[in-house]
Amino acid sequence: MATVIDGKAVGDAILEEIRAEVAAKAATDASYQAPGLAVVLVGDRKDSATYVRMKKKACEKVGIRTVSVTLPADVTDAALLAQIDALNADSSVHGILVQLPLPAHLNEEVVLNRIVPAKDVDGLHPMNVASLAIKSKLPYIVACTPAGCLELLDRYGIELEGKKAVVLGRSRIVGVPMSLLLLARNATVTICHSKSKDLEAIVREADVLIACCGQAQMVKGSWLKPGAAVIDVGINAIDDATKKAGYRLVGDVAYDEAKEVAGAITPVPGGVGPMTIAMLLKNTLIAQQRAHI
Ligand SMILES: Nc1nc(=O)c2c([nH]1)NC[C@@H]1CN(c3ccc(C(=O)N[C@@H](CCC(=O)O)C(=O)O)cc3)C=[N+]21
């Protein structure tokens, strides 16, 4: 039976570290300005509204100020870009997060590129992604979800150097930056995706598997190498008549089977999700500290 990697507990521990740091600074410096995070929400997707609410609540807990920018679903690129310009120029805002996905008529790439890299606490600006790719020594910001996955592997003592790591998925927000992080830690990295042939055989090679393909319970227990560390990034709602809401959340891994084979595994919920939020707040604190240099 696998060790269950408790992302909620690790995330809470990180939030507490941030809270203590902000409180200590505020106590010793009367002119201290709390870190500020701007959260930009476009449209009225229910899931996005929920995630934004969770992020704001976490900020409140640790003493990070939030600035909410809520825009209608039919906002123009120009109006959204003008909002980002204003936040870029506002010295009380240290981090800017544009909740994704944006409505289809907006140009996501142009929007994300407009955020100044130093305030890009999501780590999605091309400059921040490129810094990862060239193993830059300069300060840059790592995307929250991959940073959270790495933090979990580290805090559970899972070795990466020389290990075979398989990343199932190649998104800008998770798969690509995750692969680069693992490579920087001297893992042998395979990225595979929906067009890969014989996914099962590729996954079976993994000492460390990062499942981020967005397909509910796609990875079966029988696909895993016994003892593998499994980080499940997926958050998928599936129908479940026994739940009041009529659905429940599952990952990209068939958890019940997988935990019989894996050496360590993250549950969904309670795994990677809370870490994403914790790392967002940590990135905001880091962005603020750099702004004072
Ligand atoms: N610019 C941008 N940055 C993001 O980081 C971003 C985004 N857009 N768009 C959507 C995804 C999704 N995401 C989650 C964060 C926390 C949980 C989380 O904490 N989930 C709980 C369960 C929550 C529940 O019960 O609904 C858990 O896994 O335990 C999930 C998903 C951030 N995202």
CSV table of C-alpha atoms and ligand atoms in Angstrom, one decimal:
chain,number,residue,atom,x,y,z
A,1,MET,CA,0.0,0.0,0.0
A,2,ALA,CA,1.3,3.4,-1.0
A,3,THR,CA,2.2,6.3,1.3
A,4,VAL,CA,-0.5,8.9,0.8
A,5,ILE,CA,1.1,12.2,0.0
A,6,ASP,CA,-0.9,14.8,2.0
A,7,GLY,CA,-1.0,17.9,-0.1
A,8,LYS,CA,-3.5,19.6,2.2
A,9,ALA,CA,-1.2,19.2,5.2
A,10,VAL,CA,1.9,20.3,3.3
A,11,GLY,CA,-0.1,23.3,1.7
A,12,ASP,CA,-1.3,24.3,5.2
A,13,ALA,CA,2.3,24.1,6.5
A,14,ILE,CA,3.4,26.4,3.7
A,15,LEU,CA,0.6,28.9,4.3
A,16,GLU,CA,1.6,28.9,8.0
A,17,GLU,CA,5.2,29.7,7.0
A,18,ILE,CA,4.0,32.6,4.9
A,19,ARG,CA,1.7,33.9,7.6
A,20,ALA,CA,4.5,33.8,10.2
A,21,GLU,CA,6.9,35.6,7.8
A,22,VAL,CA,4.4,38.4,6.9
A,23,ALA,CA,3.4,38.8,10.6
A,24,ALA,CA,7.0,39.0,11.8
A,25,LYS,CA,7.8,41.7,9.2
A,26,ALA,CA,4.7,43.7,10.1
A,27,ALA,CA,5.6,43.5,13.8
A,28,THR,CA,9.2,44.9,13.3
A,29,ASP,CA,8.6,47.5,10.6
A,30,ALA,CA,5.8,50.0,11.0
A,31,SER,CA,6.0,51.1,7.4
A,32,TYR,CA,5.7,47.5,6.2
A,33,GLN,CA,3.3,47.0,3.3
A,34,ALA,CA,1.7,43.6,3.1
A,35,PRO,CA,2.2,41.7,-0.2
A,36,GLY,CA,-0.6,42.4,-2.7
A,37,LEU,CA,-2.1,40.0,-5.2
A,38,ALA,CA,-4.4,41.1,-8.0
A,39,VAL,CA,-6.8,38.4,-9.2
A,40,VAL,CA,-8.4,39.0,-12.6
A,41,LEU,CA,-11.5,37.1,-13.3
A,42,VAL,CA,-13.2,37.4,-16.7
A,43,GLY,CA,-16.7,36.1,-17.2
A,44,ASP,CA,-18.9,33.9,-15.0
A,45,ARG,CA,-17.6,30.3,-15.2
A,46,LYS,CA,-18.6,28.6,-12.0
A,47,ASP,CA,-15.4,26.7,-11.6
A,48,SER,CA,-13.2,29.8,-12.1
A,49,ALA,CA,-15.3,31.7,-9.6
A,50,THR,CA,-14.8,28.9,-7.0
A,51,TYR,CA,-11.0,28.8,-7.6
A,52,VAL,CA,-10.7,32.6,-7.3
A,53,ARG,CA,-12.7,32.5,-4.1
A,54,MET,CA,-10.4,29.8,-2.7
A,55,LYS,CA,-7.3,31.8,-3.6
A,56,LYS,CA,-8.7,35.0,-1.9
A,57,LYS,CA,-9.6,33.0,1.2
A,58,ALA,CA,-6.0,31.6,1.4
A,59,CYS,CA,-4.6,35.1,1.0
A,60,GLU,CA,-6.8,36.4,3.8
A,61,LYS,CA,-5.5,33.6,6.1
A,62,VAL,CA,-1.8,34.6,5.6
A,63,GLY,CA,-2.1,38.4,5.5
A,64,ILE,CA,-1.8,38.9,1.7
A,65,ARG,CA,-4.0,41.8,0.4
A,66,THR,CA,-6.1,40.9,-2.6
A,67,VAL,CA,-7.3,43.3,-5.3
A,68,SER,CA,-10.2,41.8,-7.3
A,69,VAL,CA,-10.7,42.8,-10.9
A,70,THR,CA,-13.9,41.3,-12.3
A,71,LEU,CA,-14.7,41.8,-15.9
A,72,PRO,CA,-17.7,40.8,-18.0
A,73,ALA,CA,-17.4,37.8,-20.3
A,74,ASP,CA,-17.6,40.0,-23.4
A,75,VAL,CA,-14.8,42.3,-22.4
A,76,THR,CA,-12.5,43.3,-25.2
A,77,ASP,CA,-8.8,42.5,-25.4
A,78,ALA,CA,-8.0,46.2,-25.3
A,79,ALA,CA,-10.0,46.7,-22.1
A,80,LEU,CA,-8.4,43.7,-20.4
A,81,LEU,CA,-4.9,44.8,-21.5
A,82,ALA,CA,-5.6,48.3,-20.0
A,83,GLN,CA,-6.5,46.7,-16.7
A,84,ILE,CA,-3.2,44.7,-16.7
A,85,ASP,CA,-1.3,47.8,-17.6
A,86,ALA,CA,-2.8,49.6,-14.6
A,87,LEU,CA,-1.9,46.7,-12.3
A,88,ASN,CA,1.6,46.5,-13.7
A,89,ALA,CA,2.1,50.2,-12.8
A,90,ASP,CA,0.6,49.9,-9.3
A,91,SER,CA,3.4,49.5,-6.8
A,92,SER,CA,1.1,48.0,-4.1
A,93,VAL,CA,0.4,45.1,-6.4
A,94,HIS,CA,3.2,42.5,-6.3
A,95,GLY,CA,1.5,39.7,-8.1
A,96,ILE,CA,-1.0,39.5,-11.0
A,97,LEU,CA,-3.0,36.4,-11.7
A,98,VAL,CA,-5.4,36.2,-14.7
A,99,GLN,CA,-7.7,33.2,-14.0
A,100,LEU,CA,-7.7,30.7,-16.9
A,101,PRO,CA,-9.3,29.7,-19.2
A,102,LEU,CA,-10.3,33.1,-20.7
A,103,PRO,CA,-13.4,33.4,-22.9
A,104,ALA,CA,-12.5,32.1,-26.4
A,105,HIS,CA,-12.7,35.5,-28.1
A,106,LEU,CA,-9.8,36.9,-26.1
A,107,ASN,CA,-6.2,36.4,-27.0
A,108,GLU,CA,-4.8,34.5,-24.1
A,109,GLU,CA,-1.2,34.6,-25.3
A,110,VAL,CA,-1.2,38.4,-25.7
A,111,VAL,CA,-2.9,38.8,-22.4
A,112,LEU,CA,-0.4,36.6,-20.4
A,113,ASN,CA,2.5,38.3,-22.2
A,114,ARG,CA,1.4,41.7,-21.1
A,115,ILE,CA,1.9,40.9,-17.4
A,116,VAL,CA,5.4,42.2,-16.4
A,117,PRO,CA,7.5,39.0,-15.7
A,118,ALA,CA,8.4,40.2,-12.1
A,119,LYS,CA,4.6,40.2,-11.2
A,120,ASP,CA,3.8,37.0,-13.1
A,121,VAL,CA,3.1,34.9,-10.0
A,122,ASP,CA,1.6,32.2,-12.2
A,123,GLY,CA,5.0,31.8,-13.9
A,124,LEU,CA,3.3,31.7,-17.3
A,125,HIS,CA,5.1,34.6,-19.1
A,126,PRO,CA,7.4,33.4,-21.9
A,127,MET,CA,10.3,35.0,-20.0
A,128,ASN,CA,9.6,32.9,-16.9
A,129,VAL,CA,9.1,29.7,-18.9
A,130,ALA,CA,12.2,30.3,-21.0
A,131,SER,CA,14.3,30.9,-17.8
A,132,LEU,CA,13.3,27.4,-16.7
A,133,ALA,CA,14.3,26.0,-20.1
A,134,ILE,CA,17.8,27.5,-20.0
A,135,LYS,CA,18.4,26.8,-16.3
A,136,SER,CA,18.8,30.5,-15.7
A,137,LYS,CA,20.6,31.8,-12.6
A,138,LEU,CA,18.5,35.0,-12.7
A,139,PRO,CA,15.4,35.3,-10.5
A,140,TYR,CA,12.4,33.9,-12.3
A,141,ILE,CA,9.0,32.6,-11.2
A,142,VAL,CA,8.0,28.9,-11.5
A,143,ALA,CA,4.4,28.0,-12.4
A,144,CYS,CA,2.5,27.2,-9.2
A,145,THR,CA,1.2,23.7,-10.0
A,146,PRO,CA,4.6,22.2,-11.1
A,147,ALA,CA,6.3,24.0,-8.2
A,148,GLY,CA,3.8,22.4,-5.9
A,149,CYS,CA,4.4,18.9,-7.3
A,150,LEU,CA,8.1,19.3,-6.9
A,151,GLU,CA,7.7,20.6,-3.3
A,152,LEU,CA,5.6,17.5,-2.5
A,153,LEU,CA,8.3,15.1,-4.0
A,154,ASP,CA,10.9,16.9,-1.9
A,155,ARG,CA,9.0,17.0,1.3
A,156,TYR,CA,8.3,13.3,1.0
A,157,GLY,CA,12.0,12.6,0.3
A,158,ILE,CA,11.4,11.2,-3.2
A,159,GLU,CA,14.7,11.2,-5.1
A,160,LEU,CA,14.8,12.5,-8.6
A,161,GLU,CA,18.4,12.4,-9.6
A,162,GLY,CA,19.0,9.7,-12.2
A,163,LYS,CA,15.4,8.5,-11.9
A,164,LYS,CA,13.0,7.9,-14.8
A,165,ALA,CA,10.3,10.6,-14.6
A,166,VAL,CA,7.3,10.4,-17.0
A,167,VAL,CA,5.1,13.5,-17.5
A,168,LEU,CA,1.8,12.6,-19.0
A,169,GLY,CA,0.5,15.8,-20.6
A,170,ARG,CA,2.2,18.8,-22.2
A,171,SER,CA,0.3,21.9,-21.2
A,172,ARG,CA,1.8,25.4,-20.8
A,173,ILE,CA,0.5,25.5,-17.3
A,174,VAL,CA,1.7,22.1,-16.0
A,175,GLY,CA,3.3,19.5,-18.4
A,176,VAL,CA,6.0,21.6,-20.0
A,177,PRO,CA,7.2,23.5,-16.9
A,178,MET,CA,7.0,20.3,-14.9
A,179,SER,CA,9.3,18.5,-17.4
A,180,LEU,CA,11.8,21.3,-17.3
A,181,LEU,CA,11.9,21.3,-13.5
A,182,LEU,CA,12.4,17.5,-13.3
A,183,LEU,CA,15.2,17.8,-15.9
A,184,ALA,CA,16.9,20.5,-13.9
A,185,ARG,CA,16.9,18.1,-11.0
A,186,ASN,CA,18.7,15.5,-13.1
A,187,ALA,CA,15.8,13.1,-13.7
A,188,THR,CA,15.6,11.4,-17.1
A,189,VAL,CA,12.4,12.9,-18.4
A,190,THR,CA,9.9,11.5,-20.9
A,191,ILE,CA,7.0,13.7,-21.9
A,192,CYS,CA,4.1,11.8,-23.4
A,193,HIS,CA,0.6,12.9,-24.6
A,194,SER,CA,-2.5,12.0,-26.5
A,195,LYS,CA,-0.6,11.3,-29.7
A,196,SER,CA,2.0,9.1,-28.1
A,197,LYS,CA,2.0,5.4,-29.0
A,198,ASP,CA,1.6,2.8,-26.3
A,199,LEU,CA,1.2,5.2,-23.3
A,200,GLU,CA,0.9,2.3,-21.0
A,201,ALA,CA,4.4,1.0,-21.8
A,202,ILE,CA,5.9,4.5,-21.4
A,203,VAL,CA,4.1,5.0,-18.0
A,204,ARG,CA,5.3,1.6,-16.8
A,205,GLU,CA,8.9,2.8,-17.0
A,206,ALA,CA,8.3,5.6,-14.6
A,207,ASP,CA,9.9,5.8,-11.1
A,208,VAL,CA,8.1,9.1,-10.8
A,209,LEU,CA,4.8,9.7,-12.7
A,210,ILE,CA,3.2,13.2,-13.1
A,211,ALA,CA,-0.3,12.7,-14.5
A,212,CYS,CA,-1.5,15.9,-16.0
A,213,CYS,CA,-3.5,14.9,-19.1
A,214,GLY,CA,-7.0,16.0,-17.9
A,215,GLN,CA,-8.6,12.5,-18.5
A,216,ALA,CA,-10.5,11.1,-15.6
A,217,GLN,CA,-8.9,8.0,-14.1
A,218,MET,CA,-7.0,7.3,-17.3
A,219,VAL,CA,-3.9,5.8,-15.7
A,220,LYS,CA,-4.8,2.3,-14.4
A,221,GLY,CA,-3.1,0.6,-11.4
A,222,SER,CA,-1.8,-2.1,-13.9
A,223,TRP,CA,0.1,0.6,-15.8
A,224,LEU,CA,2.4,1.5,-12.9
A,225,LYS,CA,5.8,0.2,-12.0
A,226,PRO,CA,5.5,-1.2,-8.4
A,227,GLY,CA,6.8,1.3,-5.9
A,228,ALA,CA,6.5,4.3,-8.3
A,229,ALA,CA,5.8,7.8,-6.9
A,230,VAL,CA,2.5,9.1,-8.5
A,231,ILE,CA,1.6,12.8,-8.6
A,232,ASP,CA,-1.9,13.2,-9.9
A,233,VAL,CA,-2.6,16.7,-11.1
A,234,GLY,CA,-6.0,16.0,-12.6
A,235,ILE,CA,-9.2,17.5,-11.3
A,236,ASN,CA,-12.2,16.0,-13.1
A,237,ALA,CA,-15.8,16.0,-12.0
A,238,ILE,CA,-17.6,12.7,-12.6
A,239,ASP,CA,-21.2,11.8,-12.1
A,240,ASP,CA,-21.9,10.2,-8.7
A,241,ALA,CA,-25.6,9.8,-7.6
A,242,THR,CA,-24.5,9.0,-4.1
A,243,LYS,CA,-23.2,12.6,-3.6
A,244,LYS,CA,-25.5,15.5,-2.8
A,245,ALA,CA,-23.9,17.6,-5.6
A,246,GLY,CA,-24.5,14.7,-8.0
A,247,TYR,CA,-20.8,14.5,-8.8
A,248,ARG,CA,-17.4,13.9,-7.3
A,249,LEU,CA,-13.8,14.9,-8.1
A,250,VAL,CA,-11.3,12.4,-9.4
A,251,GLY,CA,-7.8,12.6,-10.7
A,252,ASP,CA,-6.2,11.4,-14.0
A,253,VAL,CA,-5.2,8.2,-12.1
A,254,ALA,CA,-7.5,5.4,-11.0
A,255,TYR,CA,-6.7,6.0,-7.4
A,256,ASP,CA,-8.0,2.9,-5.7
A,257,GLU,CA,-6.1,0.5,-8.0
A,258,ALA,CA,-3.0,2.7,-8.2
A,259,LYS,CA,-2.5,3.0,-4.4
A,260,GLU,CA,-2.1,-0.8,-4.3
A,261,VAL,CA,0.8,-0.7,-6.7
A,262,ALA,CA,2.5,2.7,-6.1
A,263,GLY,CA,5.0,3.5,-3.4
A,264,ALA,CA,3.5,7.0,-2.9
A,265,ILE,CA,0.5,8.7,-4.4
A,266,THR,CA,-1.4,12.0,-4.1
A,267,PRO,CA,-5.1,11.8,-3.6
A,268,VAL,CA,-7.7,14.0,-5.4
A,269,PRO,CA,-8.9,16.2,-3.7
A,270,GLY,CA,-6.3,16.9,-1.1
A,271,GLY,CA,-3.2,16.4,-3.2
A,272,VAL,CA,-1.8,18.8,-5.8
A,273,GLY,CA,-4.8,21.3,-5.6
A,274,PRO,CA,-4.0,22.8,-2.2
A,275,MET,CA,-0.3,23.0,-3.2
A,276,THR,CA,-1.1,25.1,-6.3
A,277,ILE,CA,-2.7,27.7,-4.0
A,278,ALA,CA,0.1,27.6,-1.4
A,279,MET,CA,2.7,28.1,-4.2
A,280,LEU,CA,0.8,31.0,-5.6
A,281,LEU,CA,0.9,32.8,-2.3
A,282,LYS,CA,4.6,31.9,-1.9
A,283,ASN,CA,5.3,33.3,-5.4
A,284,THR,CA,3.5,36.5,-4.3
A,285,LEU,CA,5.7,36.8,-1.2
A,286,ILE,CA,8.8,36.2,-3.3
A,287,ALA,CA,7.7,38.8,-5.9
A,288,GLN,CA,7.2,41.4,-3.1
A,289,GLN,CA,10.6,40.7,-1.6
A,290,ARG,CA,12.3,41.1,-5.0
A,291,ALA,CA,10.4,44.4,-5.6
A,292,HIS,CA,12.2,45.8,-2.5
A,293,ILE,CA,15.7,45.0,-3.8
B,1,LIG,N1,-4.1,31.5,-14.1
B,1,LIG,C1,-4.5,30.3,-13.5
B,1,LIG,N2,-3.7,29.8,-12.5
B,1,LIG,C2,-4.1,28.7,-11.9
B,1,LIG,O1,-3.4,28.2,-11.0
B,1,LIG,C3,-5.3,28.0,-12.3
B,1,LIG,C4,-6.0,28.6,-13.3
B,1,LIG,N3,-5.6,29.7,-13.9
B,1,LIG,N4,-7.2,28.0,-13.7
B,1,LIG,C5,-7.7,26.8,-13.1
B,1,LIG,C6,-6.6,26.0,-12.5
B,1,LIG,C7,-7.2,25.0,-11.4
B,1,LIG,N5,-6.5,25.4,-10.2
B,1,LIG,C8,-6.8,24.8,-8.9
B,1,LIG,C9,-6.3,25.3,-7.7
B,1,LIG,C10,-6.7,24.7,-6.5
B,1,LIG,C11,-7.4,23.5,-6.5
B,1,LIG,C12,-7.8,22.9,-5.2
B,1,LIG,O2,-7.3,23.3,-4.1
B,1,LIG,N6,-8.6,21.8,-5.2
B,1,LIG,C13,-9.0,21.1,-4.0
B,1,LIG,C14,-10.5,20.7,-4.1
B,1,LIG,C15,-11.4,21.8,-4.3
B,1,LIG,C16,-12.8,21.4,-4.5
B,1,LIG,O3,-13.3,20.6,-3.6
B,1,LIG,O4,-13.5,21.8,-5.4
B,1,LIG,C17,-8.2,19.8,-3.8
B,1,LIG,O5,-7.7,19.3,-4.9
B,1,LIG,O6,-8.1,19.4,-2.7
B,1,LIG,C18,-7.9,23.0,-7.7
B,1,LIG,C19,-7.5,23.6,-8.9
B,1,LIG,C20,-5.8,26.5,-10.4
B,1,LIG,N7,-5.8,26.9,-11.7
